Amino acid sequence: MSINDQEIAAALAGEERRQQDGVELIPSENYTYPEVLELLGSVFTNKYSEGYPGRRYYGGQQFTDEIENLARQRACSLFRAEHANVQPLSGSPMNQAVYLGLLKPGDTILAMDLSHGGHLTHGAPVSHMGRLFNFIRYKTASESGAIDFDELRAIARQSRPKMVLCGYSSYPRDLDYAAFKSIADEVGALTMADVSHYGGLVAANVMRNPLDAGFDVMTTTSHKTLRGPRGGIILCRKEHAGRIDASVFPGLQGGPHMNVVAGTAVTLKKAATSDFQAYARQVLRNAKVLADVLMERGMKLVTDGTDNHMMVVDTVASVGLDGRAAEDVLDAMAITTNKQVIPDDPRPPLRPSGIRLGTPAATTRGMGESEMRRIGEFIAAALQANGDDAVVARLRSECVEMCRAFPVPGVVSGSGPN
Ligand code: DSN
């Protein structure tokens, strides 16, 4: 395939080179399968399919119905769910569809505070959902990161939420879903878990599955640890199926992206294999090693370690650099991370106190514990280099050389500019 648009072709080549030559440590990113890339560029992108299999508003659905049915069945079987909706265009509309489908505007939702690990869509005041619903936030214990369930119960008794929401995008521990469920039951609230970050780890049974604890709804994006195309999946109990489906379409969205649904179906089949389970176990082992090396090298990690695929480094406490400065230093040596607020961060979100790191993408390209040790050493050395460009340049060339031994799935040439 050739792209006859020089500027775009050059940007694509540059991005391929960037992905090939650098270590991707943003925990929500991953490299999808070459088959998924092929399906994203397939003729399924041409098709409108408003409605659901067997009940569409446009003709010509014999093959789109087949792929959506397969995706739904595979999602239910993989996650032990009674019903699946695979149409959400991504994580934010997915969560919005659940709130809007099961609750009324103004209802109270109990959710984790953003700086303690919750997501923007969990009611951050800057999000539309934060204005539409009454979000009450719970926090984690500052050192261990544990959730104080006695405090949570007291907040629930007082605020009488209609929904108890858990799940996170920057919290390095697993959750006790049974404890959330028992509090929700006590106050008559629905339960929802957003496992977007760790959906692949739940699928592989290396992290707990909220549906096993009787949760009403679980949401996950399809592209993070699950390694699929960019999309969202809502899994729920049968009794909520009608309201969830109506909320996604026609409530919130129009035509689903059937090229993405096809890629999701393939992804879900792969996620049920022993190869994927081995991958998920390696993601966790890699995260532990990376966290240990960073701590050995004097870095301060929020909650002092990790039980999942990610960690948050307090760079201000570790080396006196805010998250943006730390992100820039690491970018310069071909390690991509993202700036990150820490619990109750006194700093603003664009100059927060830390960075967030994760191992899903590096693990996909075959990096293991020895590479994690090297990456941990690179990061510590770069952050402790006091702005010495020569040190950063040397680290960059070592890092790039290491990366070239681990091809990125889907990168064809990697021949873009350095
Ligand atoms: N952007 C994703 C993340 O990085 O956590 C979720 O919105």
Tab-separated table of C-alpha atoms and ligand atoms in Angstrom:
chain	number	residue	atom	x	y	z
A	1	MET	CA	0.000	0.000	0.000
A	2	SER	CA	1.316	3.466	-0.765
A	3	ILE	CA	0.035	6.771	0.543
A	4	ASN	CA	0.173	9.445	-2.121
A	5	ASP	CA	0.265	12.327	0.308
A	6	GLN	CA	3.851	13.157	1.075
A	7	GLU	CA	3.272	15.028	4.305
A	8	ILE	CA	1.084	12.315	5.805
A	9	ALA	CA	3.344	9.532	4.508
A	10	ALA	CA	6.332	11.243	6.129
A	11	ALA	CA	4.488	11.594	9.436
A	12	LEU	CA	3.557	7.898	9.306
A	13	ALA	CA	7.155	6.892	8.645
A	14	GLY	CA	8.286	9.127	11.491
A	15	GLU	CA	5.780	7.597	13.882
A	16	GLU	CA	6.829	4.082	12.873
A	17	ARG	CA	10.423	4.976	13.577
A	18	ARG	CA	9.504	6.597	16.896
A	19	GLN	CA	7.571	3.499	17.985
A	20	GLN	CA	10.336	1.137	16.849
A	21	ASP	CA	13.212	3.047	18.417
A	22	GLY	CA	11.664	4.003	21.751
A	23	VAL	CA	10.319	2.297	24.858
A	24	GLU	CA	6.609	2.888	25.292
A	25	LEU	CA	5.828	3.055	28.993
A	26	ILE	CA	2.494	4.887	28.961
A	27	PRO	CA	0.437	2.223	30.749
A	28	SER	CA	-2.700	2.757	28.686
A	29	GLU	CA	-0.927	2.230	25.357
A	30	ASN	CA	-0.104	-0.977	23.573
A	31	TYR	CA	0.703	-2.372	20.115
A	32	THR	CA	-2.260	-4.054	18.537
A	33	TYR	CA	-2.071	-7.195	16.403
A	34	PRO	CA	-1.200	-6.921	12.680
A	35	GLU	CA	-4.554	-8.660	11.955
A	36	VAL	CA	-6.348	-5.883	13.825
A	37	LEU	CA	-4.485	-3.204	11.866
A	38	GLU	CA	-5.576	-4.988	8.696
A	39	LEU	CA	-9.217	-5.117	9.797
A	40	LEU	CA	-9.167	-1.438	10.777
A	41	GLY	CA	-8.209	-0.655	7.203
A	42	SER	CA	-10.721	-3.111	5.708
A	43	VAL	CA	-14.001	-2.535	3.866
A	44	PHE	CA	-15.903	-2.871	7.154
A	45	THR	CA	-15.040	0.800	7.602
A	46	ASN	CA	-17.452	1.593	4.743
A	47	LYS	CA	-20.518	0.138	6.406
A	48	TYR	CA	-23.235	1.820	8.465
A	49	SER	CA	-24.895	-0.562	10.946
A	50	GLU	CA	-27.159	1.426	13.284
A	51	GLY	CA	-29.032	-0.935	15.553
A	52	TYR	CA	-28.043	-4.399	16.721
A	53	PRO	CA	-27.680	-7.751	14.920
A	54	GLY	CA	-31.063	-8.750	13.479
A	55	ARG	CA	-32.503	-5.249	14.185
A	56	ARG	CA	-30.641	-2.802	11.944
A	57	TYR	CA	-31.822	0.374	10.298
A	58	TYR	CA	-29.826	-0.216	7.080
A	59	GLY	CA	-29.644	-3.167	4.702
A	60	GLY	CA	-26.635	-5.274	3.769
A	61	GLN	CA	-25.830	-6.513	7.265
A	62	GLN	CA	-25.188	-10.229	6.726
A	63	PHE	CA	-21.481	-9.958	7.542
A	64	THR	CA	-21.604	-7.127	10.065
A	65	ASP	CA	-24.218	-9.060	12.054
A	66	GLU	CA	-21.901	-12.042	12.054
A	67	ILE	CA	-18.898	-10.140	13.390
A	68	GLU	CA	-20.876	-8.282	16.032
A	69	ASN	CA	-22.501	-11.498	17.248
A	70	LEU	CA	-19.096	-13.167	17.442
A	71	ALA	CA	-17.636	-10.210	19.326
A	72	ARG	CA	-20.525	-10.220	21.826
A	73	GLN	CA	-20.362	-13.976	22.385
A	74	ARG	CA	-16.593	-13.924	22.801
A	75	ALA	CA	-16.781	-11.023	25.254
A	76	CYS	CA	-19.403	-12.820	27.383
A	77	SER	CA	-17.450	-16.041	27.427
A	78	LEU	CA	-14.078	-14.374	28.169
A	79	PHE	CA	-15.350	-12.215	31.029
A	80	ARG	CA	-18.057	-14.581	32.367
A	81	ALA	CA	-20.708	-11.941	31.604
A	82	GLU	CA	-24.412	-12.338	30.862
A	83	HIS	CA	-24.526	-9.569	28.238
A	84	ALA	CA	-22.024	-7.564	26.198
A	85	ASN	CA	-22.279	-4.405	24.127
A	86	VAL	CA	-19.256	-3.940	21.849
A	87	GLN	CA	-20.340	-0.725	20.121
A	88	PRO	CA	-18.974	2.097	22.359
A	89	LEU	CA	-16.586	4.169	20.281
A	90	SER	CA	-14.151	4.406	23.175
A	91	GLY	CA	-13.833	4.586	26.948
A	92	SER	CA	-15.531	7.907	27.660
A	93	PRO	CA	-18.752	7.265	25.688
A	94	MET	CA	-18.765	3.748	27.134
A	95	ASN	CA	-18.901	5.019	30.716
A	96	GLN	CA	-21.319	7.802	29.808
A	97	ALA	CA	-23.663	5.239	28.252
A	98	VAL	CA	-23.751	3.294	31.514
A	99	TYR	CA	-24.503	6.324	33.719
A	100	LEU	CA	-27.114	7.674	31.317
A	101	GLY	CA	-28.725	4.260	30.833
A	102	LEU	CA	-29.006	3.158	34.454
A	103	LEU	CA	-29.303	6.446	36.366
A	104	LYS	CA	-31.129	9.753	36.257
A	105	PRO	CA	-29.382	13.150	36.059
A	106	GLY	CA	-28.658	14.369	39.572
A	107	ASP	CA	-28.269	10.855	41.013
A	108	THR	CA	-25.360	10.286	43.367
A	109	ILE	CA	-22.403	8.118	42.297
A	110	LEU	CA	-19.598	7.172	44.656
A	111	ALA	CA	-16.263	7.122	42.765
A	112	MET	CA	-12.525	7.246	43.357
A	113	ASP	CA	-10.963	10.697	43.449
A	114	LEU	CA	-9.046	11.559	40.258
A	115	SER	CA	-5.744	12.279	41.976
A	116	HIS	CA	-5.993	8.987	43.889
A	117	GLY	CA	-6.353	7.006	40.674
A	118	GLY	CA	-9.901	7.534	39.369
A	119	HIS	CA	-10.528	8.542	35.761
A	120	LEU	CA	-11.841	11.797	34.282
A	121	THR	CA	-15.089	10.023	33.390
A	122	HIS	CA	-15.545	9.061	37.037
A	123	GLY	CA	-17.026	12.463	37.690
A	124	ALA	CA	-14.111	14.878	37.522
A	125	PRO	CA	-15.667	18.347	37.807
A	126	VAL	CA	-14.298	19.303	34.356
A	127	SER	CA	-16.211	16.455	32.649
A	128	HIS	CA	-19.813	16.760	31.472
A	129	MET	CA	-20.686	13.743	33.602
A	130	GLY	CA	-19.281	15.535	36.634
A	131	ARG	CA	-21.864	18.259	36.054
A	132	LEU	CA	-24.755	15.956	35.199
A	133	PHE	CA	-24.465	13.592	38.157
A	134	ASN	CA	-23.639	14.139	41.806
A	135	PHE	CA	-20.270	12.420	42.206
A	136	ILE	CA	-19.005	11.915	45.742
A	137	ARG	CA	-15.347	10.966	45.858
A	138	TYR	CA	-13.510	8.503	48.053
A	139	LYS	CA	-9.749	8.456	48.531
A	140	THR	CA	-7.050	5.908	49.244
A	141	ALA	CA	-4.800	5.725	52.287
A	142	SER	CA	-1.786	7.871	51.473
A	143	GLU	CA	1.080	5.435	52.076
A	144	SER	CA	-0.236	1.948	51.326
A	145	GLY	CA	-2.866	3.012	48.785
A	146	ALA	CA	-5.348	0.724	50.539
A	147	ILE	CA	-9.016	1.604	50.399
A	148	ASP	CA	-10.501	2.256	53.816
A	149	PHE	CA	-13.761	0.320	53.531
A	150	ASP	CA	-15.011	1.508	56.931
A	151	GLU	CA	-14.735	5.069	55.708
A	152	LEU	CA	-16.301	4.149	52.364
A	153	ARG	CA	-19.237	2.527	54.188
A	154	ALA	CA	-19.707	5.655	56.282
A	155	ILE	CA	-19.675	7.859	53.141
A	156	ALA	CA	-22.172	5.514	51.454
A	157	ARG	CA	-24.517	5.498	54.446
A	158	GLN	CA	-24.458	9.251	54.504
A	159	SER	CA	-24.703	9.982	50.763
A	160	ARG	CA	-27.018	7.072	49.760
A	161	PRO	CA	-25.523	6.679	46.250
A	162	LYS	CA	-27.461	5.072	43.414
A	163	MET	CA	-24.205	3.608	42.134
A	164	VAL	CA	-20.897	2.569	43.674
A	165	LEU	CA	-18.164	2.882	41.025
A	166	CYS	CA	-14.645	1.508	41.235
A	167	GLY	CA	-11.783	0.977	38.815
A	168	TYR	CA	-8.969	3.330	37.991
A	169	SER	CA	-6.419	4.695	35.579
A	170	SER	CA	-3.550	5.493	37.939
A	171	TYR	CA	-3.743	3.163	40.938
A	172	PRO	CA	-1.125	0.419	41.252
A	173	ARG	CA	-3.126	-2.148	43.249
A	174	ASP	CA	-5.925	-4.691	42.706
A	175	LEU	CA	-9.356	-4.100	44.270
A	176	ASP	CA	-11.523	-6.051	46.712
A	177	TYR	CA	-14.744	-6.090	44.678
A	178	ALA	CA	-16.654	-8.148	47.245
A	179	ALA	CA	-16.097	-5.363	49.785
A	180	PHE	CA	-17.433	-2.724	47.341
A	181	LYS	CA	-20.415	-4.953	46.569
A	182	SER	CA	-21.334	-5.486	50.200
A	183	ILE	CA	-21.356	-1.707	50.813
A	184	ALA	CA	-23.427	-1.109	47.687
A	185	ASP	CA	-25.912	-3.801	48.720
A	186	GLU	CA	-26.260	-2.246	52.142
A	187	VAL	CA	-27.385	1.080	50.653
A	188	GLY	CA	-29.253	-0.386	47.662
A	189	ALA	CA	-26.794	0.921	45.039
A	190	LEU	CA	-25.796	-0.533	41.691
A	191	THR	CA	-22.176	-1.606	41.256
A	192	MET	CA	-19.969	-0.662	38.315
A	193	ALA	CA	-16.278	-1.372	37.759
A	194	ASP	CA	-14.293	0.362	35.040
A	195	VAL	CA	-11.419	-2.035	34.317
A	196	SER	CA	-10.366	-0.233	31.133
A	197	HIS	CA	-6.725	-0.231	32.091
A	198	TYR	CA	-6.528	-3.830	33.178
A	199	GLY	CA	-9.266	-5.515	31.132
A	200	GLY	CA	-6.675	-7.775	29.520
A	201	LEU	CA	-5.350	-8.797	32.928
A	202	VAL	CA	-8.886	-9.597	34.088
A	203	ALA	CA	-9.474	-11.566	30.873
A	204	ALA	CA	-6.340	-13.585	31.573
A	205	ASN	CA	-7.450	-14.161	35.185
A	206	VAL	CA	-4.297	-12.624	36.633
A	207	MET	CA	-6.365	-9.881	38.275
A	208	ARG	CA	-9.774	-10.177	39.944
A	209	ASN	CA	-12.952	-10.067	37.865
A	210	PRO	CA	-15.632	-7.769	39.376
A	211	LEU	CA	-18.380	-9.804	37.693
A	212	ASP	CA	-17.341	-12.801	39.801
A	213	ALA	CA	-18.246	-10.688	42.855
A	214	GLY	CA	-21.718	-10.050	41.425
A	215	PHE	CA	-21.156	-6.559	39.985
A	216	ASP	CA	-23.958	-5.169	37.837
A	217	VAL	CA	-21.706	-3.651	35.183
A	218	MET	CA	-18.086	-3.837	34.111
A	219	THR	CA	-16.615	-1.613	31.401
A	220	THR	CA	-13.316	-1.983	29.609
A	221	THR	CA	-11.615	-0.380	26.681
A	222	SER	CA	-10.432	-2.835	24.080
A	223	HIS	CA	-7.043	-1.325	23.325
A	224	LYS	CA	-5.016	-1.123	26.538
A	225	THR	CA	-3.961	-4.395	28.196
A	226	LEU	CA	-6.462	-6.179	25.928
A	227	ARG	CA	-4.339	-5.176	22.883
A	228	GLY	CA	-7.228	-4.588	20.490
A	229	PRO	CA	-8.438	-1.637	18.421
A	230	ARG	CA	-9.560	1.609	20.085
A	231	GLY	CA	-13.047	0.924	21.416
A	232	GLY	CA	-15.137	0.130	24.472
A	233	ILE	CA	-16.994	-2.930	25.768
A	234	ILE	CA	-19.806	-2.885	28.334
A	235	LEU	CA	-20.467	-6.147	30.175
A	236	CYS	CA	-23.491	-6.437	32.398
A	237	ARG	CA	-26.100	-8.601	34.011
A	238	LYS	CA	-28.995	-9.599	31.754
A	239	GLU	CA	-31.484	-7.448	33.634
A	240	HIS	CA	-29.581	-4.302	32.522
A	241	ALA	CA	-29.064	-5.366	28.892
A	242	GLY	CA	-32.021	-3.496	27.373
A	243	ARG	CA	-31.234	-0.195	29.075
A	244	ILE	CA	-27.513	-0.436	28.303
A	245	ASP	CA	-28.086	-1.217	24.620
A	246	ALA	CA	-30.656	1.567	24.228
A	247	SER	CA	-28.308	3.979	25.962
A	248	VAL	CA	-25.414	3.231	23.567
A	249	PHE	CA	-27.696	3.336	20.494
A	250	PRO	CA	-29.801	5.364	19.895
A	251	GLY	CA	-29.169	7.187	23.183
A	252	LEU	CA	-25.598	8.303	22.744
A	253	GLN	CA	-24.131	7.110	19.459
A	254	GLY	CA	-25.053	6.582	15.826
A	255	GLY	CA	-23.438	3.921	13.656
A	256	PRO	CA	-20.882	1.695	15.354
A	257	HIS	CA	-17.469	1.450	13.704
A	258	MET	CA	-17.717	-2.038	12.266
A	259	ASN	CA	-14.030	-2.166	11.318
A	260	VAL	CA	-13.318	-1.729	15.030
A	261	VAL	CA	-15.937	-4.326	16.012
A	262	ALA	CA	-14.243	-6.811	13.645
A	263	GLY	CA	-10.885	-6.076	15.287
A	264	THR	CA	-12.477	-6.445	18.717
A	265	ALA	CA	-13.817	-9.891	17.798
A	266	VAL	CA	-10.334	-11.053	16.777
A	267	THR	CA	-8.805	-9.548	19.917
A	268	LEU	CA	-11.269	-11.316	22.206
A	269	LYS	CA	-10.527	-14.674	20.596
A	270	LYS	CA	-6.806	-14.145	21.115
A	271	ALA	CA	-7.348	-13.049	24.721
A	272	ALA	CA	-8.796	-16.488	25.532
A	273	THR	CA	-5.573	-18.300	24.587
A	274	SER	CA	-2.782	-19.592	26.800
A	275	ASP	CA	-0.356	-17.332	24.890
A	276	PHE	CA	-2.298	-14.303	26.042
A	277	GLN	CA	-2.353	-15.577	29.630
A	278	ALA	CA	1.433	-15.951	29.496
A	279	TYR	CA	1.637	-12.386	28.151
A	280	ALA	CA	-0.499	-11.066	31.025
A	281	ARG	CA	1.637	-12.822	33.628
A	282	GLN	CA	4.749	-11.327	32.042
A	283	VAL	CA	3.214	-7.824	32.130
A	284	LEU	CA	2.863	-8.189	35.913
A	285	ARG	CA	6.335	-9.672	36.409
A	286	ASN	CA	7.845	-6.881	34.314
A	287	ALA	CA	6.021	-4.206	36.310
A	288	LYS	CA	7.330	-5.615	39.592
A	289	VAL	CA	10.898	-5.686	38.330
A	290	LEU	CA	10.690	-2.142	36.949
A	291	ALA	CA	9.201	-0.878	40.223
A	292	ASP	CA	11.873	-2.654	42.281
A	293	VAL	CA	14.760	-1.275	40.226
A	294	LEU	CA	13.380	2.252	40.399
A	295	MET	CA	12.992	2.023	44.186
A	296	GLU	CA	16.491	0.536	44.553
A	297	ARG	CA	17.750	3.568	42.601
A	298	GLY	CA	16.130	5.973	45.037
A	299	MET	CA	12.850	6.726	43.244
A	300	LYS	CA	9.769	7.275	45.389
A	301	LEU	CA	6.772	5.294	44.120
A	302	VAL	CA	3.215	6.091	45.188
A	303	THR	CA	2.102	3.119	47.383
A	304	ASP	CA	5.735	1.942	47.372
A	305	GLY	CA	5.302	-0.619	44.612
A	306	THR	CA	2.779	-2.199	42.316
A	307	ASP	CA	0.473	-5.204	42.078
A	308	ASN	CA	-0.594	-4.526	38.522
A	309	HIS	CA	0.852	-3.251	35.247
A	310	MET	CA	1.560	0.335	36.309
A	311	MET	CA	3.291	2.556	38.808
A	312	VAL	CA	3.351	6.234	39.660
A	313	VAL	CA	6.735	7.832	40.401
A	314	ASP	CA	6.754	10.922	42.594
A	315	THR	CA	9.475	12.725	40.629
A	316	VAL	CA	9.361	15.854	42.777
A	317	ALA	CA	10.145	13.830	45.900
A	318	SER	CA	12.646	11.627	44.034
A	319	VAL	CA	14.739	14.111	42.045
A	320	GLY	CA	13.127	17.533	42.391
A	321	LEU	CA	11.661	17.501	38.851
A	322	ASP	CA	7.963	17.976	38.235
A	323	GLY	CA	6.138	15.469	36.016
A	324	ARG	CA	6.387	17.568	32.884
A	325	ALA	CA	10.125	18.079	33.229
A	326	ALA	CA	10.616	14.366	33.956
A	327	GLU	CA	8.494	13.404	30.949
A	328	ASP	CA	10.618	15.713	28.756
A	329	VAL	CA	13.910	14.256	29.993
A	330	LEU	CA	12.700	10.718	29.301
A	331	ASP	CA	11.270	11.687	25.906
A	332	ALA	CA	14.716	12.982	25.002
A	333	MET	CA	16.194	9.534	25.658
A	334	ALA	CA	13.452	7.631	23.781
A	335	ILE	CA	11.349	6.542	26.757
A	336	THR	CA	7.732	7.684	26.541
A	337	THR	CA	5.807	8.244	29.783
A	338	ASN	CA	3.076	10.605	30.882
A	339	LYS	CA	2.978	13.285	33.532
A	340	GLN	CA	0.721	12.278	36.388
A	341	VAL	CA	-0.849	13.788	39.492
A	342	ILE	CA	-0.183	12.012	42.778
A	343	PRO	CA	-2.793	11.706	45.571
A	344	ASP	CA	-3.922	15.198	46.679
A	345	ASP	CA	-1.274	16.724	44.438
A	346	PRO	CA	-0.672	20.388	45.331
A	347	ARG	CA	0.564	20.988	41.758
A	348	PRO	CA	-1.542	21.635	38.640
A	349	PRO	CA	-2.312	18.764	36.202
A	350	LEU	CA	0.056	20.049	33.487
A	351	ARG	CA	2.926	20.405	35.977
A	352	PRO	CA	2.075	17.625	38.435
A	353	SER	CA	4.340	15.876	40.925
A	354	GLY	CA	4.959	12.666	39.041
A	355	ILE	CA	4.918	10.398	36.035
A	356	ARG	CA	3.000	7.201	35.325
A	357	LEU	CA	4.721	4.120	33.893
A	358	GLY	CA	3.427	0.754	32.731
A	359	THR	CA	4.675	-2.411	31.059
A	360	PRO	CA	1.914	-3.647	28.664
A	361	ALA	CA	3.439	-2.270	25.443
A	362	ALA	CA	7.059	-3.189	26.152
A	363	THR	CA	5.923	-6.708	27.080
A	364	THR	CA	4.029	-7.057	23.789
A	365	ARG	CA	7.255	-6.611	21.853
A	366	GLY	CA	8.909	-9.341	23.904
A	367	MET	CA	10.821	-7.379	26.496
A	368	GLY	CA	11.307	-9.281	29.759
A	369	GLU	CA	12.789	-8.840	33.196
A	370	SER	CA	16.342	-8.135	32.034
A	371	GLU	CA	15.137	-5.353	29.720
A	372	MET	CA	13.024	-3.951	32.583
A	373	ARG	CA	16.129	-3.811	34.743
A	374	ARG	CA	17.945	-1.880	32.035
A	375	ILE	CA	15.003	0.453	31.488
A	376	GLY	CA	14.757	1.127	35.233
A	377	GLU	CA	18.492	1.974	35.267
A	378	PHE	CA	18.097	4.225	32.197
A	379	ILE	CA	15.215	6.104	33.808
A	380	ALA	CA	16.963	6.622	37.133
A	381	ALA	CA	20.196	7.712	35.433
A	382	ALA	CA	18.391	10.174	33.151
A	383	LEU	CA	16.341	11.704	35.947
A	384	GLN	CA	19.409	11.981	38.148
A	385	ALA	CA	21.571	13.487	35.351
A	386	ASN	CA	20.860	17.058	36.454
A	387	GLY	CA	20.200	18.181	32.904
A	388	ASP	CA	23.522	16.844	31.572
A	389	ASP	CA	22.778	16.504	27.839
A	390	ALA	CA	25.763	14.244	27.219
A	391	VAL	CA	24.471	11.705	29.740
A	392	VAL	CA	20.993	11.795	28.206
A	393	ALA	CA	22.419	11.394	24.680
A	394	ARG	CA	24.472	8.357	25.741
A	395	LEU	CA	21.441	6.805	27.440
A	396	ARG	CA	19.355	7.458	24.330
A	397	SER	CA	21.727	5.617	22.061
A	398	GLU	CA	21.887	2.603	24.424
A	399	CYS	CA	18.110	2.620	24.695
A	400	VAL	CA	17.556	2.802	20.921
A	401	GLU	CA	20.014	-0.017	20.340
A	402	MET	CA	18.150	-2.194	22.843
A	403	CYS	CA	14.792	-1.355	21.233
A	404	ARG	CA	15.900	-2.328	17.727
A	405	ALA	CA	16.227	-5.933	18.894
A	406	PHE	CA	12.499	-6.008	19.681
A	407	PRO	CA	10.353	-5.378	16.590
A	408	VAL	CA	7.056	-3.580	17.044
A	409	PRO	CA	4.113	-5.585	15.659
A	410	GLY	CA	2.725	-3.799	12.613
A	411	VAL	CA	5.724	-1.589	11.912
A	412	VAL	CA	6.527	-2.299	8.308
A	413	SER	CA	9.661	-0.339	7.525
A	414	GLY	CA	10.577	1.782	10.533
A	415	SER	CA	12.508	3.822	7.998
A	416	GLY	CA	11.358	7.274	9.062
A	417	PRO	CA	13.726	10.022	10.152
A	418	ASN	CA	15.532	9.725	13.469
B	1	DSN	N1	-6.078	7.917	28.296
B	1	DSN	C1	-6.290	6.794	29.170
B	1	DSN	C2	-5.251	6.727	30.212
B	1	DSN	O1	-4.145	7.041	29.868
B	1	DSN	O2	-5.482	6.339	31.345
B	1	DSN	C3	-7.640	6.723	29.718
B	1	DSN	O3	-8.410	7.791	29.346
